[in-house]
Amino acid sequence: MPVALSIAGSDSGGGAGIQADLQTFAALGVHGTTAIACLTAQNPREVKGVQPAWPQMLRQQLEAVFEELPPAAMKTGMLYSRNLMVVVADFLETHRVNVPLVVDPVMVATSGARLLRTDAVRLLQKRLLGRATLVTPNTMEAALLWGREVNTVEDLRAVARWLHEHHGCAALVKGGHLKGLKVAVDVLFDGREEWLLEAPWVRGVSTHGTGCTYSAAITAGLAKGLSLLEAVSQAKDFITQAIAHSQRIGRHQVLGWRADKVRGNLKAGGCNCGDPACQSRQGGVY
């Protein structure tokens, strides 16, 4: 069984972070390993507190995993501080880690709490994005990285190209927070081709952990040997189903992590996003 590694934060509510990643890895048939960068006291409504790991402990977790359970692919999630980001970047460099790396630049929680310190954003760009196979920002994270607002599908396309141009990695810019669209639209750019991925909106459901689950599903696909396009397409289907099959737990909806009926979700035909500014009229690859 392939091994996947998540370097991220622990969510006491079980809906995001390491917990969501492990649920996703299990559903998609890979063995999940972890290096916990921080503990969070949170639920779907709020983040009550964050306790970063000691840098030495984070490094020891990475060493323990790579010594006996070398991952076939890995992802980063909430790293929170500059010190912890340095630990991860130094480890990747000194150990010459050469497996697919998905960087989910977790900066802001669904509740609005800031999850990445300001001084760590530049370090993320300087030390991690250049080593990444793929970066997966949502519109808020993309705006922080790009320095401009992201409000349209054309903005998704522009920031995806900007991320590749400045950092050399493929970019999946997620449009789930865009307003006024008929479908949930993401843009993938790998430096050569650009793809539009769309899925139906799941109405009346509000969950957290979608970004963690999406990036973990991509990581699982890469660990199983899928191409980047195949892994992203499968993951788009997986997260759409996880939202559609969410369950009521307490006073909140929690994602339903299940892998049945995952087909892949590349758009065929003209764009149906409903954004009048969108110029993508040539189908899924444009």
Tab-separated table of C-alpha atoms in Angstrom:
chain	number	residue	atom	x	y	z
A	1	MET	CA	0.000	0.000	0.000
A	2	PRO	CA	1.401	3.452	-0.888
A	3	VAL	CA	2.284	5.815	1.948
A	4	ALA	CA	1.219	9.468	2.062
A	5	LEU	CA	2.435	12.048	4.581
A	6	SER	CA	0.575	15.070	5.925
A	7	ILE	CA	2.474	17.826	7.728
A	8	ALA	CA	-0.284	19.920	9.248
A	9	GLY	CA	-2.229	20.925	12.333
A	10	SER	CA	-4.499	18.802	14.498
A	11	ASP	CA	-8.185	19.803	14.604
A	12	SER	CA	-9.905	18.942	17.890
A	13	GLY	CA	-13.259	19.045	16.081
A	14	GLY	CA	-12.171	16.288	13.701
A	15	GLY	CA	-13.326	18.070	10.552
A	16	ALA	CA	-10.146	19.572	9.130
A	17	GLY	CA	-6.366	19.346	9.363
A	18	ILE	CA	-4.641	16.068	10.141
A	19	GLN	CA	-7.953	14.393	10.976
A	20	ALA	CA	-9.466	15.218	7.583
A	21	ASP	CA	-6.277	14.151	5.822
A	22	LEU	CA	-6.219	10.735	7.500
A	23	GLN	CA	-9.896	10.158	6.717
A	24	THR	CA	-9.198	11.004	3.081
A	25	PHE	CA	-6.083	8.850	2.822
A	26	ALA	CA	-7.967	5.863	4.255
A	27	ALA	CA	-10.934	6.349	1.926
A	28	LEU	CA	-8.651	6.464	-1.117
A	29	GLY	CA	-6.537	3.451	-0.199
A	30	VAL	CA	-3.220	4.881	0.975
A	31	HIS	CA	-1.540	4.572	4.369
A	32	GLY	CA	-1.540	7.930	6.111
A	33	THR	CA	1.408	9.157	8.163
A	34	THR	CA	1.648	12.495	9.949
A	35	ALA	CA	3.937	15.150	11.319
A	36	ILE	CA	1.836	17.392	13.545
A	37	ALA	CA	2.946	21.010	13.289
A	38	CYS	CA	0.520	22.416	15.834
A	39	LEU	CA	-2.421	21.615	18.054
A	40	THR	CA	-5.592	23.618	17.641
A	41	ALA	CA	-8.542	23.936	19.976
A	42	GLN	CA	-11.312	24.401	17.444
A	43	ASN	CA	-14.722	23.386	16.244
A	44	PRO	CA	-16.546	24.282	13.022
A	45	ARG	CA	-17.554	27.649	14.514
A	46	GLU	CA	-14.315	29.003	15.966
A	47	VAL	CA	-10.639	28.504	16.707
A	48	LYS	CA	-10.124	28.914	20.449
A	49	GLY	CA	-6.380	28.427	20.531
A	50	VAL	CA	-3.263	27.315	18.649
A	51	GLN	CA	-0.200	25.673	20.189
A	52	PRO	CA	2.731	25.205	17.779
A	53	ALA	CA	4.869	22.095	18.108
A	54	TRP	CA	8.428	22.423	19.332
A	55	PRO	CA	10.594	22.643	16.190
A	56	GLN	CA	12.688	19.699	17.395
A	57	MET	CA	9.558	17.554	17.805
A	58	LEU	CA	8.379	18.373	14.288
A	59	ARG	CA	11.791	17.444	12.906
A	60	GLN	CA	11.808	14.174	14.864
A	61	GLN	CA	8.378	13.259	13.490
A	62	LEU	CA	9.651	13.781	9.949
A	63	GLU	CA	12.752	11.707	10.651
A	64	ALA	CA	10.698	8.890	12.170
A	65	VAL	CA	8.375	8.694	9.170
A	66	PHE	CA	11.069	8.868	6.497
A	67	GLU	CA	13.302	6.303	8.220
A	68	GLU	CA	10.735	3.493	8.220
A	69	LEU	CA	7.679	4.585	6.197
A	70	PRO	CA	8.998	6.670	3.299
A	71	PRO	CA	6.068	8.429	1.642
A	72	ALA	CA	5.309	8.213	-2.062
A	73	ALA	CA	3.762	11.698	-1.878
A	74	MET	CA	3.316	14.340	0.791
A	75	LYS	CA	1.400	17.502	1.588
A	76	THR	CA	1.729	20.451	3.887
A	77	GLY	CA	-1.226	22.130	5.527
A	78	MET	CA	-1.252	24.459	8.505
A	79	LEU	CA	2.382	25.202	9.426
A	80	TYR	CA	1.460	28.363	11.350
A	81	SER	CA	4.856	29.889	12.103
A	82	ARG	CA	8.098	30.813	10.408
A	83	ASN	CA	10.109	28.518	12.708
A	84	LEU	CA	8.089	25.445	11.780
A	85	MET	CA	8.230	26.295	8.101
A	86	VAL	CA	12.017	26.495	8.337
A	87	VAL	CA	12.093	23.012	9.891
A	88	VAL	CA	10.091	21.557	7.010
A	89	ALA	CA	12.052	23.371	4.299
A	90	ASP	CA	15.412	22.445	5.844
A	91	PHE	CA	14.376	18.802	6.148
A	92	LEU	CA	13.301	18.621	2.507
A	93	GLU	CA	16.595	20.144	1.396
A	94	THR	CA	19.031	18.263	3.635
A	95	HIS	CA	17.365	14.899	2.995
A	96	ARG	CA	16.975	15.613	-0.719
A	97	VAL	CA	13.336	14.612	-0.616
A	98	ASN	CA	12.189	13.964	-4.174
A	99	VAL	CA	8.540	12.921	-3.992
A	100	PRO	CA	5.482	14.892	-5.118
A	101	LEU	CA	4.739	17.725	-2.688
A	102	VAL	CA	1.321	19.375	-2.478
A	103	VAL	CA	1.383	22.694	-0.621
A	104	ASP	CA	-1.992	23.708	0.788
A	105	PRO	CA	-1.175	27.259	1.955
A	106	VAL	CA	-3.509	27.267	4.950
A	107	MET	CA	-3.742	30.892	6.016
A	108	VAL	CA	-7.292	31.570	7.180
A	109	ALA	CA	-9.814	29.214	8.805
A	110	THR	CA	-13.397	28.980	7.584
A	111	SER	CA	-14.318	30.785	10.807
A	112	GLY	CA	-12.049	33.688	9.798
A	113	ALA	CA	-9.198	33.016	12.243
A	114	ARG	CA	-5.692	33.666	10.881
A	115	LEU	CA	-3.740	30.386	10.717
A	116	LEU	CA	-0.451	31.566	9.211
A	117	ARG	CA	1.541	34.384	10.719
A	118	THR	CA	2.312	37.285	8.412
A	119	ASP	CA	6.090	36.801	8.643
A	120	ALA	CA	5.678	33.216	7.457
A	121	VAL	CA	3.939	34.084	4.175
A	122	ARG	CA	7.120	35.290	2.468
A	123	LEU	CA	9.021	32.268	3.728
A	124	LEU	CA	6.311	30.012	2.299
A	125	GLN	CA	6.838	31.630	-1.083
A	126	LYS	CA	10.630	31.569	-0.854
A	127	ARG	CA	11.293	28.116	0.612
A	128	LEU	CA	8.305	25.851	-0.087
A	129	LEU	CA	6.538	26.876	-3.276
A	130	GLY	CA	9.709	26.446	-5.318
A	131	ARG	CA	9.897	22.804	-4.181
A	132	ALA	CA	6.197	22.089	-4.630
A	133	THR	CA	4.609	19.962	-7.303
A	134	LEU	CA	1.334	21.793	-6.770
A	135	VAL	CA	0.001	24.670	-4.670
A	136	THR	CA	-3.739	24.730	-3.877
A	137	PRO	CA	-4.902	28.162	-2.665
A	138	ASN	CA	-8.524	29.186	-2.316
A	139	THR	CA	-9.505	32.687	-3.401
A	140	MET	CA	-8.588	34.297	-0.069
A	141	GLU	CA	-5.184	32.598	0.039
A	142	ALA	CA	-4.569	33.338	-3.637
A	143	ALA	CA	-5.282	37.016	-3.000
A	144	LEU	CA	-2.756	37.109	-0.149
A	145	LEU	CA	-0.092	35.466	-2.321
A	146	TRP	CA	-0.889	37.514	-5.440
A	147	GLY	CA	-1.485	40.827	-3.712
A	148	ARG	CA	-4.765	41.439	-5.555
A	149	GLU	CA	-8.384	40.482	-5.059
A	150	VAL	CA	-9.660	37.317	-6.731
A	151	ASN	CA	-13.283	37.784	-7.748
A	152	THR	CA	-13.806	36.089	-11.134
A	153	VAL	CA	-12.877	32.981	-13.079
A	154	GLU	CA	-10.502	35.137	-15.107
A	155	ASP	CA	-8.790	36.071	-11.838
A	156	LEU	CA	-8.398	32.360	-11.060
A	157	ARG	CA	-6.688	31.891	-14.415
A	158	ALA	CA	-4.427	34.903	-13.910
A	159	VAL	CA	-3.256	33.983	-10.419
A	160	ALA	CA	-2.633	30.348	-11.435
A	161	ARG	CA	-0.323	31.548	-14.198
A	162	TRP	CA	1.302	34.083	-11.874
A	163	LEU	CA	2.043	31.407	-9.263
A	164	HIS	CA	3.699	29.186	-11.855
A	165	GLU	CA	5.652	32.069	-13.356
A	166	HIS	CA	7.002	33.225	-9.989
A	167	HIS	CA	7.468	29.900	-8.209
A	168	GLY	CA	7.715	27.216	-10.898
A	169	CYS	CA	5.035	24.940	-9.453
A	170	ALA	CA	1.696	23.911	-10.892
A	171	ALA	CA	-1.236	25.777	-9.364
A	172	LEU	CA	-4.796	24.728	-8.592
A	173	VAL	CA	-6.724	27.866	-7.693
A	174	LYS	CA	-10.051	26.975	-6.118
A	175	GLY	CA	-13.096	29.078	-6.868
A	176	GLY	CA	-15.426	27.740	-4.218
A	177	HIS	CA	-15.709	31.171	-2.586
A	178	LEU	CA	-16.571	33.031	-5.797
A	179	LYS	CA	-20.029	34.556	-5.791
A	180	GLY	CA	-22.654	34.426	-8.509
A	181	LEU	CA	-21.506	31.252	-10.273
A	182	LYS	CA	-23.745	28.354	-11.261
A	183	VAL	CA	-21.097	25.705	-10.512
A	184	ALA	CA	-18.019	25.282	-8.307
A	185	VAL	CA	-15.083	26.140	-10.583
A	186	ASP	CA	-11.343	25.548	-10.112
A	187	VAL	CA	-8.478	26.307	-12.495
A	188	LEU	CA	-5.401	24.077	-12.851
A	189	PHE	CA	-2.304	25.352	-14.666
A	190	ASP	CA	0.829	23.209	-14.970
A	191	GLY	CA	2.987	25.583	-16.995
A	192	ARG	CA	1.931	24.165	-20.342
A	193	GLU	CA	-1.804	23.650	-20.280
A	194	GLU	CA	-4.711	25.068	-18.342
A	195	TRP	CA	-7.768	23.097	-17.255
A	196	LEU	CA	-11.157	24.111	-15.962
A	197	LEU	CA	-12.661	21.760	-13.390
A	198	GLU	CA	-16.252	22.253	-12.394
A	199	ALA	CA	-18.799	20.455	-10.265
A	200	PRO	CA	-22.370	21.164	-9.170
A	201	TRP	CA	-22.873	23.375	-6.151
A	202	VAL	CA	-24.112	21.421	-3.152
A	203	ARG	CA	-26.806	23.738	-1.851
A	204	GLY	CA	-27.628	24.229	1.804
A	205	VAL	CA	-24.448	22.625	3.146
A	206	SER	CA	-21.745	24.524	5.034
A	207	THR	CA	-18.727	22.495	6.130
A	208	HIS	CA	-15.121	23.139	7.016
A	209	GLY	CA	-12.131	21.014	6.094
A	210	THR	CA	-12.871	21.071	2.368
A	211	GLY	CA	-9.471	22.496	1.431
A	212	CYS	CA	-7.624	19.964	3.586
A	213	THR	CA	-9.653	17.109	2.140
A	214	TYR	CA	-9.159	18.288	-1.444
A	215	SER	CA	-5.368	18.575	-1.134
A	216	ALA	CA	-5.158	15.262	0.738
A	217	ALA	CA	-7.113	13.545	-2.037
A	218	ILE	CA	-4.677	14.944	-4.608
A	219	THR	CA	-1.765	13.702	-2.488
A	220	ALA	CA	-3.333	10.239	-2.282
A	221	GLY	CA	-3.696	10.114	-6.057
A	222	LEU	CA	-0.074	11.130	-6.579
A	223	ALA	CA	1.052	8.507	-4.043
A	224	LYS	CA	-0.780	5.892	-6.124
A	225	GLY	CA	1.074	6.947	-9.251
A	226	LEU	CA	-1.602	9.031	-10.955
A	227	SER	CA	-0.573	11.952	-13.125
A	228	LEU	CA	-1.163	15.400	-11.686
A	229	LEU	CA	-4.188	15.935	-13.914
A	230	GLU	CA	-5.659	12.550	-12.987
A	231	ALA	CA	-5.046	13.132	-9.274
A	232	VAL	CA	-6.667	16.571	-9.327
A	233	SER	CA	-9.639	15.356	-11.362
A	234	GLN	CA	-10.257	12.441	-8.989
A	235	ALA	CA	-9.866	14.727	-5.983
A	236	LYS	CA	-12.393	17.207	-7.378
A	237	ASP	CA	-14.922	14.395	-7.596
A	238	PHE	CA	-14.011	13.159	-4.117
A	239	ILE	CA	-14.481	16.525	-2.408
A	240	THR	CA	-17.758	17.124	-4.242
A	241	GLN	CA	-19.073	13.809	-2.920
A	242	ALA	CA	-17.691	14.475	0.556
A	243	ILE	CA	-19.739	17.675	0.672
A	244	ALA	CA	-22.829	16.035	-0.823
A	245	HIS	CA	-22.652	13.188	1.718
A	246	SER	CA	-21.925	15.387	4.726
A	247	GLN	CA	-23.590	14.363	7.964
A	248	ARG	CA	-25.186	16.325	10.749
A	249	ILE	CA	-23.071	15.971	13.885
A	250	GLY	CA	-23.964	18.144	16.840
A	251	ARG	CA	-24.963	21.521	15.427
A	252	HIS	CA	-22.780	21.300	12.325
A	253	GLN	CA	-22.329	19.470	9.033
A	254	VAL	CA	-19.232	17.257	8.825
A	255	LEU	CA	-17.816	16.005	5.529
A	256	GLY	CA	-18.624	12.455	4.476
A	257	TRP	CA	-15.335	10.894	3.374
A	258	ARG	CA	-16.203	8.129	0.901
A	259	ALA	CA	-14.569	6.959	-2.315
A	260	ASP	CA	-17.434	5.267	-4.152
A	261	LYS	CA	-18.434	6.679	-7.549
A	262	VAL	CA	-15.272	8.777	-7.905
A	263	ARG	CA	-14.943	9.257	-11.661
A	264	GLY	CA	-12.941	12.418	-12.275
A	265	ASN	CA	-14.424	15.782	-13.093
A	266	LEU	CA	-12.736	17.350	-16.103
A	267	LYS	CA	-15.074	19.698	-17.896
A	268	ALA	CA	-15.979	18.748	-21.462
A	269	GLY	CA	-17.587	21.370	-23.656
A	270	GLY	CA	-18.039	25.098	-23.076
A	271	CYS	CA	-17.761	26.721	-19.697
A	272	ASN	CA	-21.034	26.885	-17.761
A	273	CYS	CA	-19.778	28.813	-14.757
A	274	GLY	CA	-22.116	31.743	-15.345
A	275	ASP	CA	-19.396	34.375	-14.963
A	276	PRO	CA	-19.986	36.951	-17.746
A	277	ALA	CA	-16.310	37.959	-17.609
A	278	CYS	CA	-15.052	34.426	-18.208
A	279	GLN	CA	-13.338	34.052	-21.586
A	280	SER	CA	-12.959	30.256	-21.429
A	281	ARG	CA	-15.220	28.970	-24.178
A	282	GLN	CA	-13.066	26.161	-25.549
A	283	GLY	CA	-13.870	23.412	-23.074
A	284	GLY	CA	-11.969	21.762	-20.288
A	285	VAL	CA	-8.473	22.402	-21.675
A	286	TYR	CA	-7.830	26.002	-22.702
